[in-house]
CSV table of C-alpha atoms in Angstrom, one decimal:
chain,number,residue,atom,x,y,z
A,131,UNK,CA,0.1,32.7,24.7
A,132,UNK,CA,-2.4,33.6,22.0
A,133,UNK,CA,-2.1,31.7,18.7
A,134,UNK,CA,-3.0,33.9,15.8
A,135,UNK,CA,-2.1,31.9,12.8
A,136,UNK,CA,-0.5,28.5,12.2
A,137,UNK,CA,1.7,29.5,9.3
A,138,UNK,CA,3.0,32.8,10.8
A,139,UNK,CA,3.6,31.6,14.4
A,140,UNK,CA,4.3,27.9,14.2
A,141,UNK,CA,8.1,28.2,14.6
A,142,UNK,CA,7.6,30.9,17.3
A,143,UNK,CA,5.2,28.5,19.1
A,144,UNK,CA,7.7,25.7,19.2
A,145,UNK,CA,10.5,27.9,20.4
A,146,UNK,CA,8.4,29.6,23.1
A,147,UNK,CA,7.1,26.2,24.3
A,148,UNK,CA,10.6,24.7,24.5
A,149,UNK,CA,11.9,27.9,26.1
A,150,UNK,CA,9.2,27.7,28.7
A,151,UNK,CA,9.7,24.0,29.2
A,152,UNK,CA,13.4,24.2,29.8
A,153,UNK,CA,13.8,27.7,31.2
A,154,UNK,CA,11.3,28.2,34.0
A,155,UNK,CA,12.7,28.3,37.5
A,156,UNK,CA,14.7,25.1,37.9
A,157,UNK,CA,13.6,23.6,34.6
A,158,UNK,CA,16.9,24.2,32.8
A,159,UNK,CA,18.7,22.3,35.5
A,160,UNK,CA,16.1,19.6,35.5
A,161,UNK,CA,16.5,19.3,31.7
A,162,UNK,CA,20.3,19.0,32.0
A,163,UNK,CA,19.9,16.3,34.7
A,164,UNK,CA,17.3,14.5,32.5
A,165,UNK,CA,19.6,14.6,29.5
A,166,UNK,CA,22.4,13.0,31.6
A,167,UNK,CA,20.0,10.5,33.1
A,168,UNK,CA,18.7,9.4,29.7
A,169,UNK,CA,22.2,9.1,28.2
A,170,UNK,CA,23.1,6.7,31.0
A,171,UNK,CA,19.7,4.9,30.9
A,172,UNK,CA,20.2,4.1,27.2
A,173,UNK,CA,23.5,2.3,27.9
A,174,UNK,CA,22.3,0.3,30.9
A,175,UNK,CA,18.6,-0.4,30.3
A,176,UNK,CA,17.4,-3.9,29.5
A,177,UNK,CA,15.0,-4.2,26.6
A,178,UNK,CA,12.1,-4.5,29.1
A,179,UNK,CA,13.2,-1.3,30.9
A,180,UNK,CA,13.4,0.6,27.6
A,181,UNK,CA,10.0,-0.7,26.5
A,182,UNK,CA,8.5,0.4,29.8
A,183,UNK,CA,10.1,3.8,29.3
A,184,UNK,CA,8.6,4.3,25.8
A,185,UNK,CA,5.2,3.1,26.9
A,186,UNK,CA,5.1,5.6,29.7
A,187,UNK,CA,6.6,8.5,27.7
A,188,UNK,CA,4.1,11.3,26.9
A,189,UNK,CA,4.0,11.2,23.1
A,190,UNK,CA,1.8,14.1,22.1
A,191,UNK,CA,0.1,13.2,18.8
A,192,UNK,CA,0.0,10.8,16.0
A,193,UNK,CA,-0.3,12.9,12.8
A,194,UNK,CA,0.0,10.3,10.0
A,195,UNK,CA,-2.7,7.7,10.6
A,196,UNK,CA,-5.0,5.8,8.3
A,197,UNK,CA,-8.0,4.8,10.4
A,198,UNK,CA,-8.9,1.6,8.6
A,199,UNK,CA,-5.3,0.5,8.1
A,200,UNK,CA,-4.4,1.1,11.8
A,201,UNK,CA,-6.9,-1.4,13.2
A,202,UNK,CA,-5.7,-4.9,14.2
A,203,UNK,CA,-7.1,-7.9,12.3
A,204,UNK,CA,-8.5,-9.4,15.6
A,205,UNK,CA,-10.5,-6.2,16.1
A,206,UNK,CA,-11.9,-6.4,12.5
A,207,UNK,CA,-12.9,-10.1,13.0
A,208,UNK,CA,-14.5,-9.6,16.4
A,209,UNK,CA,-16.8,-6.8,15.2
A,210,UNK,CA,-17.5,-8.0,11.6
A,211,UNK,CA,-18.4,-11.6,12.7
A,212,UNK,CA,-21.0,-10.4,15.2
A,213,UNK,CA,-24.1,-8.6,13.7
A,214,UNK,CA,-25.3,-7.9,17.3
A,215,UNK,CA,-22.4,-5.5,17.8
A,216,UNK,CA,-21.9,-4.2,14.3
A,217,UNK,CA,-25.3,-2.8,13.4
A,218,UNK,CA,-26.9,-5.9,11.9
A,219,UNK,CA,-24.4,-6.4,9.1
A,220,UNK,CA,-23.3,-10.0,8.0
A,221,UNK,CA,-20.0,-10.5,6.2
A,222,UNK,CA,-18.7,-13.3,3.9
A,223,UNK,CA,-15.1,-13.9,3.0
A,224,UNK,CA,-13.7,-15.8,0.1
A,225,UNK,CA,-12.2,-19.1,1.2
A,226,UNK,CA,-12.0,-20.9,-2.1
A,227,UNK,CA,-10.9,-20.0,-5.6
A,228,UNK,CA,-13.1,-21.6,-8.3
A,229,UNK,CA,-13.3,-20.6,-12.0
A,230,UNK,CA,-16.9,-19.3,-11.8
A,231,UNK,CA,-18.0,-17.2,-14.8
A,232,UNK,CA,-21.0,-15.6,-13.2
A,233,UNK,CA,-22.1,-12.1,-14.2
A,234,UNK,CA,-20.6,-10.6,-11.0
A,235,UNK,CA,-17.4,-12.6,-11.1
A,236,UNK,CA,-14.3,-10.4,-11.1
A,237,UNK,CA,-11.5,-12.9,-11.8
A,238,UNK,CA,-11.4,-12.0,-15.5
A,239,UNK,CA,-11.7,-8.2,-15.2
A,240,UNK,CA,-8.8,-5.8,-15.8
A,241,UNK,CA,-8.8,-4.9,-12.1
A,242,UNK,CA,-9.2,-8.5,-10.8
A,243,UNK,CA,-9.6,-9.0,-7.1
A,244,UNK,CA,-9.6,-12.8,-7.4
A,245,UNK,CA,-7.8,-13.8,-4.2
A,246,UNK,CA,-8.5,-15.3,-0.8
A,247,UNK,CA,-10.2,-13.5,2.0
A,248,UNK,CA,-11.8,-10.7,0.0
A,249,UNK,CA,-14.7,-9.7,2.3
A,250,UNK,CA,-18.2,-8.6,1.3
A,251,UNK,CA,-21.4,-7.8,3.1
A,252,UNK,CA,-24.5,-9.9,2.7
A,253,UNK,CA,-26.3,-7.5,0.3
A,254,UNK,CA,-23.5,-8.0,-2.2
A,255,UNK,CA,-23.2,-11.8,-1.4
A,256,UNK,CA,-26.8,-12.2,-2.4
A,257,UNK,CA,-26.1,-10.9,-5.9
A,258,UNK,CA,-23.5,-13.6,-6.7
A,259,UNK,CA,-24.1,-16.8,-8.7
A,260,UNK,CA,-24.5,-20.1,-6.9
A,261,UNK,CA,-20.9,-21.0,-8.0
A,262,UNK,CA,-19.5,-17.8,-6.6
A,263,UNK,CA,-21.5,-18.1,-3.4
A,264,UNK,CA,-19.9,-21.5,-2.8
A,265,UNK,CA,-16.4,-19.8,-2.7
A,266,UNK,CA,-17.5,-17.6,0.2
A,267,UNK,CA,-18.2,-18.4,3.9
A,268,UNK,CA,-19.7,-16.3,6.7
A,269,UNK,CA,-17.1,-14.8,9.0
A,270,UNK,CA,-19.0,-16.3,11.9
A,271,UNK,CA,-18.6,-19.8,10.5
A,272,UNK,CA,-14.9,-19.9,9.7
A,273,UNK,CA,-12.9,-22.9,10.9
A,274,UNK,CA,-9.9,-22.2,13.1
A,275,UNK,CA,-7.6,-22.6,10.1
A,276,UNK,CA,-9.7,-20.3,8.0
A,277,UNK,CA,-9.9,-17.7,10.8
A,278,UNK,CA,-6.2,-17.7,11.1
A,279,UNK,CA,-5.9,-17.2,7.4
A,280,UNK,CA,-8.3,-14.3,7.5
A,281,UNK,CA,-6.4,-12.6,10.4
A,282,UNK,CA,-3.1,-13.1,8.6
A,283,UNK,CA,-4.4,-11.9,5.3
A,284,UNK,CA,-4.6,-8.3,6.5
A,285,UNK,CA,-1.2,-8.2,8.1
A,286,UNK,CA,2.2,-8.0,6.4
A,287,UNK,CA,3.5,-11.0,8.3
A,288,UNK,CA,5.3,-13.1,5.7
A,289,UNK,CA,8.8,-12.5,4.4
A,290,UNK,CA,7.7,-12.3,0.7
A,291,UNK,CA,5.0,-9.7,1.4
A,292,UNK,CA,5.8,-6.1,0.5
A,293,UNK,CA,4.1,-3.0,-0.9
A,294,UNK,CA,2.6,-4.8,-3.8
A,295,UNK,CA,0.7,-7.1,-1.4
A,296,UNK,CA,-0.2,-4.1,0.7
A,297,UNK,CA,-1.5,-1.8,-2.0
A,298,UNK,CA,-3.1,-4.4,-4.2
A,299,UNK,CA,-4.5,-6.9,-1.7
A,300,UNK,CA,-4.8,-5.7,1.9
A,301,UNK,CA,-7.2,-2.9,1.4
A,302,UNK,CA,-9.3,-4.9,-1.1
A,303,UNK,CA,-9.6,-7.7,1.5
A,304,UNK,CA,-11.0,-5.4,4.0
A,305,UNK,CA,-13.6,-4.7,1.4
A,306,UNK,CA,-17.1,-3.9,2.6
A,307,UNK,CA,-16.1,-4.0,6.3
A,308,UNK,CA,-14.7,-0.5,5.8
A,309,UNK,CA,-18.2,0.7,4.6
A,310,UNK,CA,-19.8,0.1,8.0
A,311,UNK,CA,-19.9,3.3,10.0
A,312,UNK,CA,-20.6,1.4,13.3
A,313,UNK,CA,-17.6,-0.8,12.9
A,314,UNK,CA,-15.5,2.2,12.0
A,315,UNK,CA,-16.7,4.1,15.0
A,316,UNK,CA,-16.1,1.3,17.4
A,317,UNK,CA,-12.7,0.7,16.0
A,318,UNK,CA,-11.8,4.3,16.5
A,319,UNK,CA,-12.9,4.1,20.2
A,320,UNK,CA,-10.6,1.1,20.7
A,321,UNK,CA,-7.7,3.0,19.2
A,322,UNK,CA,-8.4,5.9,21.5
A,323,UNK,CA,-8.4,3.5,24.5
A,324,UNK,CA,-5.1,2.0,23.3
A,325,UNK,CA,-3.6,5.5,22.9
A,326,UNK,CA,-4.6,6.4,26.5
A,327,UNK,CA,-2.6,3.4,27.7
A,328,UNK,CA,0.4,4.7,25.6
A,329,UNK,CA,0.1,8.3,26.8
A,330,UNK,CA,-1.0,9.7,23.4
A,331,UNK,CA,-3.2,12.8,23.7
A,332,UNK,CA,-4.0,13.6,20.1
A,333,UNK,CA,-4.9,11.6,17.0
A,334,UNK,CA,-5.3,13.1,13.5
A,335,UNK,CA,-6.6,10.3,11.4
A,336,UNK,CA,-7.7,9.9,7.7
A,337,UNK,CA,-11.3,8.7,7.6
A,338,UNK,CA,-13.6,9.9,4.8
A,339,UNK,CA,-17.3,10.6,5.6
A,340,UNK,CA,-18.5,9.1,2.3
A,341,UNK,CA,-18.9,5.6,0.9
A,342,UNK,CA,-20.8,4.1,3.8
A,343,UNK,CA,-23.8,1.8,3.3
A,344,UNK,CA,-26.6,0.3,5.3
A,345,UNK,CA,-26.9,-3.5,5.7
A,346,UNK,CA,-29.2,-3.5,2.6
A,347,UNK,CA,-26.5,-1.7,0.6
A,348,UNK,CA,-28.3,1.6,0.5
A,349,UNK,CA,-26.2,4.8,0.8
A,350,UNK,CA,-25.6,6.6,4.0
A,351,UNK,CA,-25.2,10.4,3.8
A,352,UNK,CA,-21.9,11.8,5.0
A,353,UNK,CA,-23.6,14.1,7.5
A,354,UNK,CA,-25.2,11.1,9.1
A,355,UNK,CA,-21.9,9.3,9.4
A,356,UNK,CA,-20.3,12.4,11.0
A,357,UNK,CA,-23.2,12.6,13.5
A,358,UNK,CA,-22.5,9.0,14.5
A,359,UNK,CA,-18.8,9.7,15.0
A,360,UNK,CA,-19.6,12.9,17.0
A,361,UNK,CA,-21.9,10.9,19.3
A,362,UNK,CA,-19.1,8.4,19.9
A,363,UNK,CA,-16.4,11.0,20.5
A,364,UNK,CA,-18.7,12.8,23.0
A,365,UNK,CA,-19.6,9.5,24.8
A,366,UNK,CA,-18.3,8.9,28.4
A,367,UNK,CA,-16.1,6.0,27.1
A,368,UNK,CA,-14.4,8.3,24.6
A,369,UNK,CA,-14.1,11.2,27.0
A,370,UNK,CA,-12.5,8.9,29.5
A,371,UNK,CA,-9.5,8.3,27.2
A,372,UNK,CA,-8.5,11.9,27.2
A,373,UNK,CA,-7.6,11.6,23.5
A,374,UNK,CA,-8.7,14.4,21.1
A,375,UNK,CA,-9.5,13.3,17.6
A,376,UNK,CA,-9.6,15.2,14.3
A,377,UNK,CA,-10.2,13.9,10.8
A,378,UNK,CA,-8.7,14.3,7.4
A,379,UNK,CA,-10.3,13.5,4.0
A,380,UNK,CA,-8.2,11.4,1.6
A,381,UNK,CA,-8.2,11.8,-2.2
A,382,UNK,CA,-7.0,8.8,-4.2
A,383,UNK,CA,-4.5,10.7,-6.2
A,384,UNK,CA,-4.5,8.6,-9.4
A,385,UNK,CA,-8.2,8.0,-9.7
A,386,UNK,CA,-10.1,9.4,-12.7
A,387,UNK,CA,-12.5,11.4,-10.4
A,388,UNK,CA,-9.9,12.8,-8.0
A,389,UNK,CA,-10.6,16.5,-9.0
A,390,UNK,CA,-14.3,16.0,-8.4
A,391,UNK,CA,-13.6,14.3,-5.0
A,392,UNK,CA,-11.3,17.3,-4.1
A,393,UNK,CA,-14.1,19.8,-4.7
A,394,UNK,CA,-16.5,17.7,-2.5
A,395,UNK,CA,-13.8,17.5,0.2
A,396,UNK,CA,-13.4,21.2,0.3
A,397,UNK,CA,-17.2,21.7,0.6
A,398,UNK,CA,-17.5,19.1,3.4
A,399,UNK,CA,-14.6,20.4,5.4
A,400,UNK,CA,-15.7,24.0,5.1
A,401,UNK,CA,-19.0,23.0,6.7
A,402,UNK,CA,-17.5,20.8,9.4
A,403,UNK,CA,-14.3,22.5,10.4
A,404,UNK,CA,-14.8,21.5,14.1
A,405,UNK,CA,-14.0,17.9,13.3
A,406,UNK,CA,-12.5,17.8,9.8
A,407,UNK,CA,-9.2,19.7,9.5
A,408,UNK,CA,-7.3,18.7,6.4
A,409,UNK,CA,-7.1,17.0,3.0
A,410,UNK,CA,-4.6,14.3,2.1
A,411,UNK,CA,-3.6,12.9,-1.3
A,412,UNK,CA,-3.0,9.2,-0.9
A,413,UNK,CA,-2.1,6.2,-3.1
A,414,UNK,CA,1.0,5.0,-4.8
A,415,UNK,CA,3.3,7.7,-6.0
A,416,UNK,CA,4.8,5.5,-8.7
A,417,UNK,CA,1.5,5.8,-10.5
A,418,UNK,CA,2.2,8.8,-12.7
A,419,UNK,CA,-1.5,9.7,-12.9
A,420,UNK,CA,-1.3,11.0,-9.4
A,421,UNK,CA,1.6,13.5,-9.6
A,422,UNK,CA,1.1,16.5,-7.3
A,423,UNK,CA,0.9,19.2,-10.0
A,424,UNK,CA,-2.1,17.5,-11.5
A,425,UNK,CA,-4.1,19.2,-8.7
A,426,UNK,CA,-2.6,22.7,-8.8
A,427,UNK,CA,-5.2,24.2,-11.1
A,428,UNK,CA,-8.1,22.8,-9.1
A,429,UNK,CA,-6.7,23.9,-5.8
A,430,UNK,CA,-6.1,27.4,-7.0
A,431,UNK,CA,-9.7,27.6,-8.2
A,432,UNK,CA,-11.0,26.3,-4.9
A,433,UNK,CA,-8.9,28.8,-2.9
A,434,UNK,CA,-10.8,31.6,-4.7
A,435,UNK,CA,-13.9,30.5,-2.9
A,436,UNK,CA,-13.0,28.8,0.4
A,437,UNK,CA,-11.1,30.0,3.4
A,438,UNK,CA,-7.8,28.1,4.0
A,439,UNK,CA,-8.0,24.3,4.2
A,440,UNK,CA,-4.9,22.5,5.3
A,441,UNK,CA,-3.1,20.0,3.1
A,442,UNK,CA,-1.1,17.2,4.7
A,443,UNK,CA,0.0,15.2,1.7
A,444,UNK,CA,1.8,11.9,1.1
A,445,UNK,CA,5.1,12.8,-0.6
A,446,UNK,CA,8.4,11.2,-1.3
A,447,UNK,CA,7.2,7.7,-0.3
A,448,UNK,CA,9.5,6.3,-2.9
A,449,UNK,CA,13.0,4.9,-3.4
A,450,UNK,CA,13.4,6.7,-6.8
A,451,UNK,CA,14.4,10.4,-6.9
A,452,UNK,CA,11.7,12.7,-8.1
A,453,UNK,CA,10.3,16.2,-7.4
A,454,UNK,CA,7.1,15.1,-5.7
A,455,UNK,CA,7.9,16.6,-2.3
A,456,UNK,CA,8.9,19.9,-3.9
A,457,UNK,CA,5.7,19.9,-6.0
A,458,UNK,CA,3.7,18.9,-2.9
A,459,UNK,CA,5.0,22.0,-1.2
A,460,UNK,CA,4.2,24.1,-4.2
A,461,UNK,CA,0.5,23.0,-4.2
A,462,UNK,CA,0.3,24.1,-0.6
A,463,UNK,CA,1.1,21.3,1.8
A,464,UNK,CA,2.5,22.2,5.2
A,465,UNK,CA,3.1,18.6,6.3
A,466,UNK,CA,4.8,15.9,4.2
A,467,UNK,CA,3.8,12.2,4.8
A,468,UNK,CA,7.0,10.1,4.6
A,469,UNK,CA,9.4,12.4,2.7
A,470,UNK,CA,11.8,9.5,2.2
A,471,UNK,CA,13.3,10.5,-1.1
A,472,UNK,CA,13.8,14.2,-0.1
A,473,UNK,CA,17.3,13.1,0.9
A,474,UNK,CA,18.0,12.8,-2.8
A,475,UNK,CA,16.9,16.4,-3.7
A,476,UNK,CA,19.2,19.1,-2.3
A,477,UNK,CA,16.9,22.0,-3.3
A,478,UNK,CA,14.0,20.4,-1.5
A,479,UNK,CA,16.1,19.7,1.6
A,480,UNK,CA,16.9,23.4,1.8
A,481,UNK,CA,13.2,24.3,1.5
A,482,UNK,CA,12.4,21.9,4.3
A,483,UNK,CA,15.2,23.2,6.5
A,484,UNK,CA,14.2,26.8,6.1
A,485,UNK,CA,10.4,26.5,5.8
A,486,UNK,CA,7.6,25.8,8.3
A,487,UNK,CA,7.1,22.2,7.2
A,488,UNK,CA,6.9,18.9,9.0
A,489,UNK,CA,7.9,15.5,7.8
A,490,UNK,CA,5.6,12.8,9.3
A,491,UNK,CA,8.1,10.0,9.8
A,492,UNK,CA,6.8,6.4,9.7
A,493,UNK,CA,9.8,4.2,10.4
A,494,UNK,CA,8.1,0.8,10.7
A,495,UNK,CA,5.8,1.4,7.7
A,496,UNK,CA,8.8,2.3,5.5
A,497,UNK,CA,10.6,-0.9,6.7
A,498,UNK,CA,7.6,-3.2,6.3
A,499,UNK,CA,6.8,-1.9,2.8
A,500,UNK,CA,10.5,-2.4,1.9
A,501,UNK,CA,11.2,1.2,1.0
A,502,UNK,CA,14.2,0.6,3.3
A,503,UNK,CA,15.8,-2.8,4.1
A,504,UNK,CA,17.6,-1.6,7.2
A,505,UNK,CA,16.6,1.1,9.7
A,506,UNK,CA,20.1,2.5,9.4
A,507,UNK,CA,19.3,3.4,5.8
A,508,UNK,CA,16.4,5.7,6.8
A,509,UNK,CA,17.0,9.5,6.3
A,510,UNK,CA,15.1,10.3,9.5
A,511,UNK,CA,18.2,11.0,11.7
A,512,UNK,CA,19.6,13.3,8.9
A,513,UNK,CA,16.4,15.3,8.8
A,514,UNK,CA,16.2,15.5,12.6
A,515,UNK,CA,19.8,16.6,13.0
A,516,UNK,CA,20.0,19.2,10.2
A,517,UNK,CA,16.9,21.0,11.6
A,518,UNK,CA,14.0,19.7,9.5
A,519,UNK,CA,11.0,19.4,11.8
A,520,UNK,CA,10.0,15.7,12.2
A,521,UNK,CA,7.5,13.7,14.2
A,522,UNK,CA,7.0,10.0,14.6
A,523,UNK,CA,3.7,8.5,13.5
A,524,UNK,CA,2.3,5.1,12.7
A,525,UNK,CA,0.7,5.1,9.2
A,526,UNK,CA,-1.1,1.7,8.9
A,527,UNK,CA,0.2,0.0,12.1
A,528,UNK,CA,-2.7,-2.5,12.2
A,529,UNK,CA,-1.2,-4.0,9.1
A,530,UNK,CA,2.3,-3.9,10.5
A,531,UNK,CA,1.0,-5.4,13.8
A,532,UNK,CA,2.9,-2.7,15.7
A,533,UNK,CA,2.1,0.2,18.1
A,534,UNK,CA,3.0,3.9,18.4
A,535,UNK,CA,5.3,2.9,21.3
A,536,UNK,CA,7.1,0.6,18.9
A,537,UNK,CA,8.0,3.6,16.7
A,538,UNK,CA,9.7,5.3,19.7
A,539,UNK,CA,11.5,2.1,20.7
A,540,UNK,CA,12.9,1.6,17.2
A,541,UNK,CA,14.0,5.3,17.0
A,542,UNK,CA,15.8,5.3,20.3
A,543,UNK,CA,17.5,2.0,19.7
A,544,UNK,CA,18.6,2.7,16.1
A,545,UNK,CA,19.5,6.4,16.3
A,546,UNK,CA,20.7,7.0,19.9
A,547,UNK,CA,18.2,9.8,20.3
A,548,UNK,CA,18.9,12.4,23.0
A,549,UNK,CA,16.3,13.6,25.5
A,550,UNK,CA,16.3,17.0,23.7
A,551,UNK,CA,15.5,15.3,20.4
A,552,UNK,CA,12.7,13.2,21.8
A,553,UNK,CA,11.0,16.2,23.4
A,554,UNK,CA,11.5,18.2,20.2
A,555,UNK,CA,9.7,15.6,18.1
A,556,UNK,CA,6.9,15.1,20.6
A,557,UNK,CA,6.4,18.9,20.8
A,558,UNK,CA,6.3,19.1,17.0
A,559,UNK,CA,3.4,16.6,16.9
A,560,UNK,CA,1.2,19.2,18.6
A,561,UNK,CA,2.8,22.4,17.3
A,562,UNK,CA,2.3,21.2,13.7
A,563,UNK,CA,-1.1,19.6,14.3
A,564,UNK,CA,-4.2,21.2,12.6
A,565,UNK,CA,-6.0,21.8,15.9
A,566,UNK,CA,-7.6,25.2,16.3
A,567,UNK,CA,-5.5,27.7,18.1
A,568,UNK,CA,-7.3,27.4,21.5
A,569,UNK,CA,-7.1,23.6,21.5
A,570,UNK,CA,-3.5,23.7,20.4
A,571,UNK,CA,-2.6,26.0,23.3
A,572,UNK,CA,-4.4,23.7,25.7
A,573,UNK,CA,-2.6,20.6,24.4
A,574,UNK,CA,0.8,22.3,24.5
A,575,UNK,CA,0.2,23.3,28.1
A,576,UNK,CA,-0.9,19.8,29.1
A,577,UNK,CA,2.1,18.3,27.3
A,578,UNK,CA,4.4,20.6,29.2
A,579,UNK,CA,2.9,19.4,32.5
A,580,UNK,CA,3.1,15.7,31.4
A,581,UNK,CA,6.7,15.9,30.3
A,582,UNK,CA,7.7,17.6,33.5
A,583,UNK,CA,5.9,15.0,35.6
A,584,UNK,CA,7.6,12.3,33.6
A,585,UNK,CA,11.0,13.8,34.1
A,586,UNK,CA,10.5,14.3,37.8
A,587,UNK,CA,9.5,10.6,38.2
A,588,UNK,CA,12.5,9.4,36.2
A,589,UNK,CA,15.0,11.5,38.1
A,590,UNK,CA,13.5,10.2,41.3
A,591,UNK,CA,14.2,6.7,39.9
A,592,UNK,CA,10.5,5.6,40.3
A,593,UNK,CA,10.2,2.2,38.9
A,594,UNK,CA,8.0,1.7,35.9
A,595,UNK,CA,5.5,-1.1,35.6
A,596,UNK,CA,6.6,-3.9,33.3
A,597,UNK,CA,4.6,-3.9,30.1
A,598,UNK,CA,4.1,-6.9,28.0
A,599,UNK,CA,4.5,-6.1,24.2
A,600,UNK,CA,1.1,-6.2,22.6
A,601,UNK,CA,1.9,-6.9,19.0
A,602,UNK,CA,4.2,-9.2,17.0
A,603,UNK,CA,6.4,-6.6,15.2
A,604,UNK,CA,8.4,-5.5,18.2
A,605,UNK,CA,9.1,-9.2,19.1
A,606,UNK,CA,10.5,-9.7,15.6
A,607,UNK,CA,12.6,-6.5,15.9
A,608,UNK,CA,14.0,-7.3,19.3
A,609,UNK,CA,13.4,-10.9,20.3
A,610,UNK,CA,15.3,-10.3,23.6
A,611,UNK,CA,12.4,-8.1,24.7
A,612,UNK,CA,9.8,-10.9,24.3
A,613,UNK,CA,12.1,-13.4,25.9
A,614,UNK,CA,12.7,-11.3,29.0
């Protein structure tokens, strides 16, 4: 099959793939048997057996993924505390709160970041007053108690923590660590290795090429950062994972320079389309300065000069009804991140049902940020079962201390997914990706083979290896799994 245009042939692609998957000689019968097998399996499987199943399941791609937010706190600490492995950077984190009034102190500023475990690199530490320096400690010299505090500070692991803590503290605590391209590159490799273990073949992640600095604080050009990432992605270690990676550039929607950043993003992506595939507007939607239509004029001007650049935009990540998802479609998005409140807007639901749009569903994210208080209140099954294309993804799973497999575990347990629904979502994650046509065809073909192999093994009742849950979220969700 030749792909000649995402927007024109996406629906056709999905249909043809599913037809081929289920209608080749013997495949329809195999699918029918697998549907019956899975229905029985769901009612008889122990938590451990179900977790083994979702770990081994070929998952396609993760399409809604913030690179820095997806990394586990232990990974950050290991790299940031060791200059020998992070490019010679040394980091200091705040372990005391004192009323210093030095020139560089921030506790009295309108945008105060006066809280524990804000992390800065040595070049910024050296600019602080003596009093301010006394409130910081090198990451490599933290006591066990301080280290545990640091690790906890970038996870949502306390009952009182919600989206306020997440948006106003977690990212700021990561601080200068996110500006080290070597740390970022090594973290990405670890994520790819983790995804190989979870049978994920594609990762489309948000990671801007700008804002990086050397140990002395001097600026690193975006092109140099991309070269570093390319070298890593083409290394034997990365190739061994079998995971393909593409990047998006994020625009902080409510910032005063968002339009200028949008222009720069178009220019950079146009010159680096082999690795950068889309733009994404991020940031809290309840900040009115970032409403989608703010960018319509700039986008229309840019489209006069640049060939198509994909938009995969956060929309509807809110518990209040609004027109953000509809407006996000208007400005050109083909994928909607979250789409939670679309359930409240009948006109937008009709658009999503009858258009070529995907909702990137992040169940655990929406739960941890308390946009929903119960998974049963999530609109995901309604979207899935009225024909709106959906795909599961992870968002900032390092901060939820969860995995991609956990998303599937929750979805199956909460919504009684059928085998048809599972394979439909998994297929969507490649069909709606922003891979080029040739790469997309290759991934679809490989996914077809992987799913058929998986079905054959399950129908033959081949035992899956017991897998110990890696992260804390899934044990909180189903304590029987971690007791078994």
